[in-house]
mmCIF file of C-alpha atoms in Angstrom:
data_model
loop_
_atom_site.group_PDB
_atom_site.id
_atom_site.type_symbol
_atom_site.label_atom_id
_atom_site.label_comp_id
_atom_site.label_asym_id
_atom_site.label_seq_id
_atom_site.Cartn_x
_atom_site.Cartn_y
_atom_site.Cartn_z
ATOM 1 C CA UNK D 1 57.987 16.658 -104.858
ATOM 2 C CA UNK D 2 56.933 14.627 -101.673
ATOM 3 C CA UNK D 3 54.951 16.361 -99.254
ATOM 4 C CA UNK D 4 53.091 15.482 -96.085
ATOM 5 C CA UNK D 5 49.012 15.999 -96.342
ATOM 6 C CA UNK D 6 46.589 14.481 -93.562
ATOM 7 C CA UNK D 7 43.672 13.065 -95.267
ATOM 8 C CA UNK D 8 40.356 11.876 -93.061
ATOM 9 C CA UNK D 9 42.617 11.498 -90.143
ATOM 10 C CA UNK D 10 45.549 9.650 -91.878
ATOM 11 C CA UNK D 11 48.874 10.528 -92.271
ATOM 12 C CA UNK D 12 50.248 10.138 -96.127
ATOM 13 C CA UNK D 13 52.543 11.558 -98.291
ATOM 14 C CA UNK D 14 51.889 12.681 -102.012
ATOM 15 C CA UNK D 15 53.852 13.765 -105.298
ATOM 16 C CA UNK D 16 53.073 18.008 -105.610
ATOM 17 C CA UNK D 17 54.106 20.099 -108.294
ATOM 18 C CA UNK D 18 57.437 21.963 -107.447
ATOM 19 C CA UNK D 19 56.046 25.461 -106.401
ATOM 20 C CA UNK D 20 57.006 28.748 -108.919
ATOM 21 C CA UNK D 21 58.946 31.207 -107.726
ATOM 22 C CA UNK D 22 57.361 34.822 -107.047
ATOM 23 C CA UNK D 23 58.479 38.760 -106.879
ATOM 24 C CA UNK D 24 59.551 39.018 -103.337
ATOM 25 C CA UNK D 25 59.830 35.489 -102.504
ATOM 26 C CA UNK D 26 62.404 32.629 -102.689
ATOM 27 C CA UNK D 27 62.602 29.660 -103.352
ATOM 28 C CA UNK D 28 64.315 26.783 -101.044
ATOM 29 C CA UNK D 29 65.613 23.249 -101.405
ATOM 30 C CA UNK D 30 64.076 22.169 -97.742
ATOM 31 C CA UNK D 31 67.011 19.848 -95.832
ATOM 32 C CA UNK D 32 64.694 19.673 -92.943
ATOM 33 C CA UNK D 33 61.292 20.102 -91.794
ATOM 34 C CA UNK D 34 60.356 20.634 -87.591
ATOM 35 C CA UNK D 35 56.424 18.467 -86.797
ATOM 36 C CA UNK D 36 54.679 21.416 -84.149
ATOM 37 C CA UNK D 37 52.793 18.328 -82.861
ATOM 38 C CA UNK D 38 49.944 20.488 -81.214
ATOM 39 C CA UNK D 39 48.699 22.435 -84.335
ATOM 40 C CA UNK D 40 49.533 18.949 -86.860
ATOM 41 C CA UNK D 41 47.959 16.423 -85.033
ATOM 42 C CA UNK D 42 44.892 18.855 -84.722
ATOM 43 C CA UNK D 43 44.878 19.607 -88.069
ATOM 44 C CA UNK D 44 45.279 15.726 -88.769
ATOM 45 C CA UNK D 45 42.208 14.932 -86.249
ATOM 46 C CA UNK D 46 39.977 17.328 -88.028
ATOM 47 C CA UNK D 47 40.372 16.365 -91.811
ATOM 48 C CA UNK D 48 38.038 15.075 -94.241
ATOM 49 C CA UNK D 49 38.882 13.273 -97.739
ATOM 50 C CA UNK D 50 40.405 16.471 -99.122
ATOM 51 C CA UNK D 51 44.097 16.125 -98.339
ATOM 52 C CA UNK D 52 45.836 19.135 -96.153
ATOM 53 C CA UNK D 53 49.219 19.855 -96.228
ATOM 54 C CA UNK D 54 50.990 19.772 -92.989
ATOM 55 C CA UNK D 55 53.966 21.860 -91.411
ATOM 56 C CA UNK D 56 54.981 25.741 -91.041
ATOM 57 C CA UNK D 57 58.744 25.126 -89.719
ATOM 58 C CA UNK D 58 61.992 24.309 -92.040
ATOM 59 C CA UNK D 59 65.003 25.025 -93.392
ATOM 60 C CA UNK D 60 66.446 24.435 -96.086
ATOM 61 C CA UNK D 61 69.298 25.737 -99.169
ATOM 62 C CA UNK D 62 68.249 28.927 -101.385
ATOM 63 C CA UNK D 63 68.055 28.155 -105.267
ATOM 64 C CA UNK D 64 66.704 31.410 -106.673
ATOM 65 C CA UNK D 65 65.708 34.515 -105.214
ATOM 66 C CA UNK D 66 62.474 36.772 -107.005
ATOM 67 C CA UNK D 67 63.366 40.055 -107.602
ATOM 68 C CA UNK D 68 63.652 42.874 -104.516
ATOM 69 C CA UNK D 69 64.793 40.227 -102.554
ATOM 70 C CA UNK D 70 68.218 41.710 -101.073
ATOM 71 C CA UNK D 71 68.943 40.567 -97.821
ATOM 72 C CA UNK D 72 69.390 36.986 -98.962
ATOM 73 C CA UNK D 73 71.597 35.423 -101.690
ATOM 74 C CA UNK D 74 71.398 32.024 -103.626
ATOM 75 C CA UNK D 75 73.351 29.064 -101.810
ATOM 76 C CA UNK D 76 72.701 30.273 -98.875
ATOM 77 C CA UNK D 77 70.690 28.106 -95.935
ATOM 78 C CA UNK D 78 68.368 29.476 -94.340
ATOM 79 C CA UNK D 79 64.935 28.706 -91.439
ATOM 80 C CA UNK D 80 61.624 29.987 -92.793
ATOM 81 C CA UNK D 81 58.026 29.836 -91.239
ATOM 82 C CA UNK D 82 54.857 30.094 -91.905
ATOM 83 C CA UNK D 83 52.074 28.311 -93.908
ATOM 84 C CA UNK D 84 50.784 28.176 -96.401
ATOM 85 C CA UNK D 85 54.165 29.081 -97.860
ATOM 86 C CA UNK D 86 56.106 26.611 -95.758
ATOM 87 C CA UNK D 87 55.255 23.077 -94.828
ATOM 88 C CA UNK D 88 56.681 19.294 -94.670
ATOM 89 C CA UNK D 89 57.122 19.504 -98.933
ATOM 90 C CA UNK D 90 61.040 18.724 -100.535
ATOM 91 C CA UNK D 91 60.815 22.358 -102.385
ATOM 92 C CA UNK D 92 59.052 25.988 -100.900
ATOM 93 C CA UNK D 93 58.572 29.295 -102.107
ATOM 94 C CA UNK D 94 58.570 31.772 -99.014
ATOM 95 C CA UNK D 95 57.796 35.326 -98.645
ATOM 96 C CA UNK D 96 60.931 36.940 -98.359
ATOM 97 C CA UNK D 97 60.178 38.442 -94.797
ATOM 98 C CA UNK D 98 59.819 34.679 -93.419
ATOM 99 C CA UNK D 99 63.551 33.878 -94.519
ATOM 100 C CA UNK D 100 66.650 34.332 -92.280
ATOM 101 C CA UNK D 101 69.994 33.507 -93.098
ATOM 102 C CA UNK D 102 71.520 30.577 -90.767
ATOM 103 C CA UNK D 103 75.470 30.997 -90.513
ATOM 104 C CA UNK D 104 77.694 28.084 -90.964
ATOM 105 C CA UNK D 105 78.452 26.843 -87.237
ATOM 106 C CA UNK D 106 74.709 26.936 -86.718
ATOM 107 C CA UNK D 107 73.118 22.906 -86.357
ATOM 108 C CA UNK D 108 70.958 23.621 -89.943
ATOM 109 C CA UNK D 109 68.435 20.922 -87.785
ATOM 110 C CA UNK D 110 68.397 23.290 -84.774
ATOM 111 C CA UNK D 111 67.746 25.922 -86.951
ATOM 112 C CA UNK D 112 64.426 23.654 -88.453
ATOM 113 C CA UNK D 113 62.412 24.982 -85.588
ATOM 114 C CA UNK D 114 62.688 28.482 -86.481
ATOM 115 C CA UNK D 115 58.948 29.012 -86.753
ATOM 116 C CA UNK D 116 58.515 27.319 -83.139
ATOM 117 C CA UNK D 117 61.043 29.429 -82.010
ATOM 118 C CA UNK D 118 59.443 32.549 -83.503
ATOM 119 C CA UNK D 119 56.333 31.540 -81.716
ATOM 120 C CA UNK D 120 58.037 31.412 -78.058
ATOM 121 C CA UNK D 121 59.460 34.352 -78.673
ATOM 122 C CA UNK D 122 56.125 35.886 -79.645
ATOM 123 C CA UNK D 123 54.608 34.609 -76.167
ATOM 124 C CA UNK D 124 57.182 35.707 -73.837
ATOM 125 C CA UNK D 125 56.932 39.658 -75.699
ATOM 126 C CA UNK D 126 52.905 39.081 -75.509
ATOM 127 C CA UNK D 127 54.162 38.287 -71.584
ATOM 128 C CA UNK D 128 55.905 41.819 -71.303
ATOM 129 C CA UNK D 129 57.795 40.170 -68.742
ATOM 130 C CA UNK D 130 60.238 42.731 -66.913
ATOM 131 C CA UNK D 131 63.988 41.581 -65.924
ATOM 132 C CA UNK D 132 63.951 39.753 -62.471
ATOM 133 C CA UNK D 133 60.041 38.713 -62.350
ATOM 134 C CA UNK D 134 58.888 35.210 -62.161
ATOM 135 C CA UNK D 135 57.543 32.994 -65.196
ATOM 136 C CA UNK D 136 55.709 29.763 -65.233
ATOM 137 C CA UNK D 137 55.611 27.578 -68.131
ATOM 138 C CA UNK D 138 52.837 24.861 -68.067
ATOM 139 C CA UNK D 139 53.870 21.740 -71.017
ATOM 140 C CA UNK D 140 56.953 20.726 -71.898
ATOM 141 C CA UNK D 141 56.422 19.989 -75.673
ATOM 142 C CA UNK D 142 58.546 21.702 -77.877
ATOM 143 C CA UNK D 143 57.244 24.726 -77.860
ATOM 144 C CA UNK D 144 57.304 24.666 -74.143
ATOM 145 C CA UNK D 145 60.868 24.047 -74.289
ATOM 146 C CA UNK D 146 61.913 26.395 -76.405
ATOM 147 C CA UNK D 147 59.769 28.942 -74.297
ATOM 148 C CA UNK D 148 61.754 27.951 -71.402
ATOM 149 C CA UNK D 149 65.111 28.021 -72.662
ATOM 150 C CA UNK D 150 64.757 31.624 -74.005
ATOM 151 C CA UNK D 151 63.254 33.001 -71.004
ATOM 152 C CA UNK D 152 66.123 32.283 -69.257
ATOM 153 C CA UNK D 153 68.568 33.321 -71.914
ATOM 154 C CA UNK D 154 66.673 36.494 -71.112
ATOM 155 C CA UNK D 155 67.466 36.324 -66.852
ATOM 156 C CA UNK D 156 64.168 35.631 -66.128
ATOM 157 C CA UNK D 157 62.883 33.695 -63.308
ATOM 158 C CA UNK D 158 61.584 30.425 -64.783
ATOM 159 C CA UNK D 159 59.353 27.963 -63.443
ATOM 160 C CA UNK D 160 57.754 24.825 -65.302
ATOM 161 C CA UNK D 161 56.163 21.676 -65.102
ATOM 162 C CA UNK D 162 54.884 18.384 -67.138
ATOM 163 C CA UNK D 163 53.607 15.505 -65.851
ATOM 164 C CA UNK D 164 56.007 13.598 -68.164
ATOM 165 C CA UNK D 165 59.171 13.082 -65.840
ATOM 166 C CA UNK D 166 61.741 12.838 -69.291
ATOM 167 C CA UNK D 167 60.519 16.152 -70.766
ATOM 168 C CA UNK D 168 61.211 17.723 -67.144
ATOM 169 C CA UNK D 169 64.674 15.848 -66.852
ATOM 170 C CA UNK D 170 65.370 17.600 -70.585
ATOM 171 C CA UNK D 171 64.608 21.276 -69.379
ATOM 172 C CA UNK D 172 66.795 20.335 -65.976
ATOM 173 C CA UNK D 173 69.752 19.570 -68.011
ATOM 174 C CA UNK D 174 69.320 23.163 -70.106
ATOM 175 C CA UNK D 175 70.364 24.367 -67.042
ATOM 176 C CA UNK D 176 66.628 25.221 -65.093
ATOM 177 C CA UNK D 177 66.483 24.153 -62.041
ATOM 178 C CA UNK D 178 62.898 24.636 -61.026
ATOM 179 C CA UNK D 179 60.803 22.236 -63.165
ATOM 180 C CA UNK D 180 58.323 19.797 -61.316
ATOM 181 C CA UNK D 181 56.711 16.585 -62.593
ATOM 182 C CA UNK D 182 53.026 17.615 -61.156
ATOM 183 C CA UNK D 183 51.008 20.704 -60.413
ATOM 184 C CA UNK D 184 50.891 20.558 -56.678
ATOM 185 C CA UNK D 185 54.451 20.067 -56.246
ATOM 186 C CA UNK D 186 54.863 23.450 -58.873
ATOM 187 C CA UNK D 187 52.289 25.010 -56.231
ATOM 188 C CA UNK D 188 53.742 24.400 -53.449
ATOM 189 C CA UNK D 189 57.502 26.209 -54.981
ATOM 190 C CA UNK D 190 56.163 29.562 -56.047
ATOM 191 C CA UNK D 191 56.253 32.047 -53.540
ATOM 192 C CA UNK D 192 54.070 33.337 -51.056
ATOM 193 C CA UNK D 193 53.173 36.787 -53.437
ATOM 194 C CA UNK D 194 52.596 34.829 -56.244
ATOM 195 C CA UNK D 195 54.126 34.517 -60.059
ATOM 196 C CA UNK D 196 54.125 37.349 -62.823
ATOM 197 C CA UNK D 197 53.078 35.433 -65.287
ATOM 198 C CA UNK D 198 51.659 31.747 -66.638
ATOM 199 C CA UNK D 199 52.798 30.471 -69.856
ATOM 200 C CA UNK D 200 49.925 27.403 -70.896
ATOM 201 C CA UNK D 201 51.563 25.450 -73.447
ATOM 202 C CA UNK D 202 49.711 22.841 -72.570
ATOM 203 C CA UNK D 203 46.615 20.997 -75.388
ATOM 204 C CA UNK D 204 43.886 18.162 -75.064
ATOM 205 C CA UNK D 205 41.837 18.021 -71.771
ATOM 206 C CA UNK D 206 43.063 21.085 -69.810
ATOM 207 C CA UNK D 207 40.102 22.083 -68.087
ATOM 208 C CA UNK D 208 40.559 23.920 -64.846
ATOM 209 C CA UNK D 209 43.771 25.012 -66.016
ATOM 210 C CA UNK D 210 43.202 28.646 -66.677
ATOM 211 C CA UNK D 211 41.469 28.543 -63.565
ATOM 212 C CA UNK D 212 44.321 26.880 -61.727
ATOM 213 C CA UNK D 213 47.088 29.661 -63.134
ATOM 214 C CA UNK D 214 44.815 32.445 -61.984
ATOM 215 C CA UNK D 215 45.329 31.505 -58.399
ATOM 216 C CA UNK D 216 49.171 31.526 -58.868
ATOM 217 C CA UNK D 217 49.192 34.632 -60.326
ATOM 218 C CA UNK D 218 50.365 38.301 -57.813
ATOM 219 C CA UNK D 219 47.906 40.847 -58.267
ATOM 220 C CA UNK D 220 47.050 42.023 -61.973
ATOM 221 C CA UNK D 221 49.271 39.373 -62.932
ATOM 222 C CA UNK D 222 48.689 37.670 -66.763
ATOM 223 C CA UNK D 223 48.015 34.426 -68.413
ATOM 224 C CA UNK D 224 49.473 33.816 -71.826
ATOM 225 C CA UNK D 225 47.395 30.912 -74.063
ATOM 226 C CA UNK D 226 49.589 29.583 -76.364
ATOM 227 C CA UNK D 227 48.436 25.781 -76.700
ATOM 228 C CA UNK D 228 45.236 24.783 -78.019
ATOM 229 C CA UNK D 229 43.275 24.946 -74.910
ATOM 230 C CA UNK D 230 39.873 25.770 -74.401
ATOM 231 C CA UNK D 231 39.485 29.683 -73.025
ATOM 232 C CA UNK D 232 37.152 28.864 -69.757
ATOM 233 C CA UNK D 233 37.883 30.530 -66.342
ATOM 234 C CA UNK D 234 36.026 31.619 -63.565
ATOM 235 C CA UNK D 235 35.229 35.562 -63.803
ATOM 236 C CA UNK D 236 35.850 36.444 -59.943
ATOM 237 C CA UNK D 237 39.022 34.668 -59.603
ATOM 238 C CA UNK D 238 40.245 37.026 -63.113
ATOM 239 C CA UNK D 239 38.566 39.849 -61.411
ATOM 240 C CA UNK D 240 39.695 39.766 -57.458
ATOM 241 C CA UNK D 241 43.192 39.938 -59.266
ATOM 242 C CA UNK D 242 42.248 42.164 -61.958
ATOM 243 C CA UNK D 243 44.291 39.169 -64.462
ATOM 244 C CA UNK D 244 44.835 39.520 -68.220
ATOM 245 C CA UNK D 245 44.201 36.349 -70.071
ATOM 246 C CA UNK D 246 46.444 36.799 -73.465
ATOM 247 C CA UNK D 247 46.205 34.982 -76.568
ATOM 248 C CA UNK D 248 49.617 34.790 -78.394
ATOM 249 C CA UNK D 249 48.845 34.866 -82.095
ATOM 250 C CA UNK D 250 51.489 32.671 -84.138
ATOM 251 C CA UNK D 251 54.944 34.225 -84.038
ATOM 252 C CA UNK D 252 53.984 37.842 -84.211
ATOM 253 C CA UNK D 253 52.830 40.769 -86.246
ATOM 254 C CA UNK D 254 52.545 40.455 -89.570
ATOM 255 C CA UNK D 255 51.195 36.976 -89.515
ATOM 256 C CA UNK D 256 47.764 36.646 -91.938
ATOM 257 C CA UNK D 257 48.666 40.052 -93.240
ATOM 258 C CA UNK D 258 48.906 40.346 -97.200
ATOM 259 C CA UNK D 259 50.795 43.044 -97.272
ATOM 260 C CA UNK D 260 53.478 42.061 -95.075
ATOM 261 C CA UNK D 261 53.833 38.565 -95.909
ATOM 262 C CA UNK D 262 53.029 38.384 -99.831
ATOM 263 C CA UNK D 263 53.426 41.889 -101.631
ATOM 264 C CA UNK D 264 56.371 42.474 -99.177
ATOM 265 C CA UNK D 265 55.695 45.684 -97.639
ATOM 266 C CA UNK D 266 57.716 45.683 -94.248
ATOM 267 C CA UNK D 267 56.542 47.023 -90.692
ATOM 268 C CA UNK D 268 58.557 49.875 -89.781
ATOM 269 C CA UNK D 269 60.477 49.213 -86.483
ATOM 270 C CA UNK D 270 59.895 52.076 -85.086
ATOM 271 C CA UNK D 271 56.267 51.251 -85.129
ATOM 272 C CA UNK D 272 56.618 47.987 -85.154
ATOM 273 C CA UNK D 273 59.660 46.279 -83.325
ATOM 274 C CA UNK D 274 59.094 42.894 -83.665
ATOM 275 C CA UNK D 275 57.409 41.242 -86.806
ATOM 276 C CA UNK D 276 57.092 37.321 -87.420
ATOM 277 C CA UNK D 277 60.022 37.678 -89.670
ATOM 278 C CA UNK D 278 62.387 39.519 -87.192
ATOM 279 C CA UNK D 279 61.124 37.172 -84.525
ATOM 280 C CA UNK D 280 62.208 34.325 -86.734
ATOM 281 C CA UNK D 281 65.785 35.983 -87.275
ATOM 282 C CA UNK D 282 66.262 36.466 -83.027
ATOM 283 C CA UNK D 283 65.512 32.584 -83.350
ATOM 284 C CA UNK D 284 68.790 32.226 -84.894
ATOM 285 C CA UNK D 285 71.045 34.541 -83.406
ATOM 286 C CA UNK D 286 70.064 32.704 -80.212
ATOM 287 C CA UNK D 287 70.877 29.704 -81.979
ATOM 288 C CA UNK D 288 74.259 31.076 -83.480
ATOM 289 C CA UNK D 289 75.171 32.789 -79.986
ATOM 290 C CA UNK D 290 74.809 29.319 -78.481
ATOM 291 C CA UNK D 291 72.002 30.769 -76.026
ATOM 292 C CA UNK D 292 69.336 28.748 -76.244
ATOM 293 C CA UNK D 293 70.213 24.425 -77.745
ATOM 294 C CA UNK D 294 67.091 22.073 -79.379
ATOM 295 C CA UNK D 295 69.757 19.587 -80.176
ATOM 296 C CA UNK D 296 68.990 17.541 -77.224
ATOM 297 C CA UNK D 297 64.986 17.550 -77.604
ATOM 298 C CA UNK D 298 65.761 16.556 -81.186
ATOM 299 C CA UNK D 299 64.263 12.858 -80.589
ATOM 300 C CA UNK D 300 64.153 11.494 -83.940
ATOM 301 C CA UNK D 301 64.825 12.590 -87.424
ATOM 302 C CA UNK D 302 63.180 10.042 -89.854
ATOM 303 C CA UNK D 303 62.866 10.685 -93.478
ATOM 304 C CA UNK D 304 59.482 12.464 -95.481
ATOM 305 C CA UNK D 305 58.503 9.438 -97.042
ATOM 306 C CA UNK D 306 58.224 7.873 -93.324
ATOM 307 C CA UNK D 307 56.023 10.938 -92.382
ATOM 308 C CA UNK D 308 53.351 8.817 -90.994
ATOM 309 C CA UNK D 309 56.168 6.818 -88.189
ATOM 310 C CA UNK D 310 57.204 10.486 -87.468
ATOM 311 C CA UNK D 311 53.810 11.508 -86.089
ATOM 312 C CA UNK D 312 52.502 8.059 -84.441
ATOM 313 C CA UNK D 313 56.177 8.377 -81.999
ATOM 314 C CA UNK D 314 54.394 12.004 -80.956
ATOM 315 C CA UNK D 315 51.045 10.381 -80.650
ATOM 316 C CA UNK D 316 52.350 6.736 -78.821
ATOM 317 C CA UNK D 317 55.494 7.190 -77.176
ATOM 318 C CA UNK D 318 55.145 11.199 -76.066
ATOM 319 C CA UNK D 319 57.205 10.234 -72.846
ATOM 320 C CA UNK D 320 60.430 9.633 -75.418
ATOM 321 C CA UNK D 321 59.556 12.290 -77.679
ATOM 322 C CA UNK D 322 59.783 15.621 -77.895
ATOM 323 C CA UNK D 323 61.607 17.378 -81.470
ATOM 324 C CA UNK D 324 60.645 15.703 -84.409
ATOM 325 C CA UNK D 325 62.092 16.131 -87.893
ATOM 326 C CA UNK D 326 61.701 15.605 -91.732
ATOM 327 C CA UNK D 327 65.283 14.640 -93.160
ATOM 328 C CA UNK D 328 64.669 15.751 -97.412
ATOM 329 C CA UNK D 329 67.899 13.551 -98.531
ATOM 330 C CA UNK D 330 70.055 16.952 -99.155
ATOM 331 C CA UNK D 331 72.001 17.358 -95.383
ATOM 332 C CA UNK D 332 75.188 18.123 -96.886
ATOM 333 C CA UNK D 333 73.976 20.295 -99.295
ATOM 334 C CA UNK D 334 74.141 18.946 -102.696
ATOM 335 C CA UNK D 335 71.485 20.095 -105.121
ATOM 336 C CA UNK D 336 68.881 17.347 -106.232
ATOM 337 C CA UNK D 337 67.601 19.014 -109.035
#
């Protein structure tokens, strides 16, 4: 099966063995994979000769289903998340906690981004934003989009910026009205007592930016990381406003955890409300209840075996593109056995 690797900085894509179904997983015909440019292209920067396979966001047509699995039934589409188990490959076996069902009138391409939209929704909870406080979201990626868009699904006050004017233009026409094209004209819009809480979506050279959000922030305001920037910040200007500086891990509990993820052993909601996997269903029902739309940041769709196109638009033309997808030859759903 074709599946995208990075190997000493290139991007290729190689034949893999179709992966074997396990108890409490299933397996998936992928119809479309989402590129989470941030994490990839670091990933891609980083690599050696030993090819590493890319991608953690899909979705895609159940073929078989291990045994336990209950809530989901073969022929069905569904989004998944989370690598190892999914990446940028034509075939996946997923833990059965990572799958949700996507109904019929749902865009099965929207629904691609279903572990990017697990991961918003994982930052804004690690926010603990309250309804009616004020939100800033710093990069307009993807992921900041997406962060965006549910935040004020949710009636929050949002605020964001890029310095890329077409990313800004896309938020605007999701119906957000305060997005600004640099940080002093963002400063100069938030209020006198200050902001509840800084979203950094931002990567690459961000220094000073932590720094930057802390002086935005009302007292014992909080900082949410969730790019790939490095954690540097001034102690006095955390501690005159007695700040938390959050790190938002992936799209939420359960995440790295054995258990959870491969011997399928679910988090009890009373004790734990939102897992990865639940996080990954609210994805949808957003999606389904029309509350939050990726169609428009959808820039290009080009097919796995021109992978390495895919990434160089995110790397050369990042003004013109923002959603990027995989297309696995099976959009209408026929089986390609």
């Amino acid at each position: 099966m074709k599946t995208v690797v990075a190997r000493d900085g290139i991007i290729q894509t190689m034949d893999y063995p179709k992966p074997i179904l396990k108890p409490n997983f299933v397996l998936i015909e992928t119809m479309y994979s989402a590129i989470s440019p941030g994490t990839e292209m670091s990933m891609q920067r980083r690599t050696g000769m030993e090819p590493i396979q890319l991608g953690y966001s899909a979705a895609g047509i159940v073929r078989e289903i291990g045994p336990d699995v209950t809530h989901i039934q073969v022929g069905q589409k569904v989004a998944c998340y989370g690598a190892p188990f999914v990446k940028h490959a034509g075939w996946l076996a997923v833990p059965k906690h990572l799958v949700a069902e996507v109904p019929e009138h749902v865009d099965i391409r929207e629904a691609a981004f279903a572990g990017l939209g697990a991961i918003a929704i994982h930052a804004l909870r690690q926010a603990n934003i309250q309804f009616g406080e004020r939100a800033v979201v710093i990069g307009l990626g993807i992921l900041g989009q997406i962060i965006a868009q549910i935040g004020h699904a949710a009636s929050y006050q949002m605020m964001a910026c890029d310095l890329l004017s077409e990313r800004c233009e896309k938020l605007k026409d999701a119906g957000i009205p305060d997005v600004f094209t640099s940080l002093e004209e963002l400063e100069a819009a938030i209020p006198e007592e200050g902001v509840d809480t800084v979203l950094l979506c931002a990567g690459g050279d961000s220094s000073g930016l932590i720094d930057q959000a802390l002086t935005w922030l009302r007292d014992r305001g909080r900082i949410v990381i969730v790019g790939d920037i490095k954690m540097q910040f001034e102690r006095e200007l955390m501690f005159a406003k007695e700040a938390e500086i959050i790190i938002s891990r992936a799209g939420g509990p359960g995440r790295y955890d054995h258990n959870y993820e491969i011997s399928g052993f679910d988090y009890p909601p009373g004790y734990v409300r939102w897992t990865e996997g639940r996080n990954v269903g609210e994805y949808v029902r957003l999606l389904a209840d029309r509350r939050v739309s990726v169609g428009p940041v959808i820039s290009s769709v080009l097919p796995v075996e021109r992978a390495y196109e895919a990434y160089q638009l995110l790397e050369k033309m990042p003004d013109k593109t923002i959603g990027v997808l995989l297309d696995y030859g099976v959009s209408k759903g026929e089986k390609k056995w």
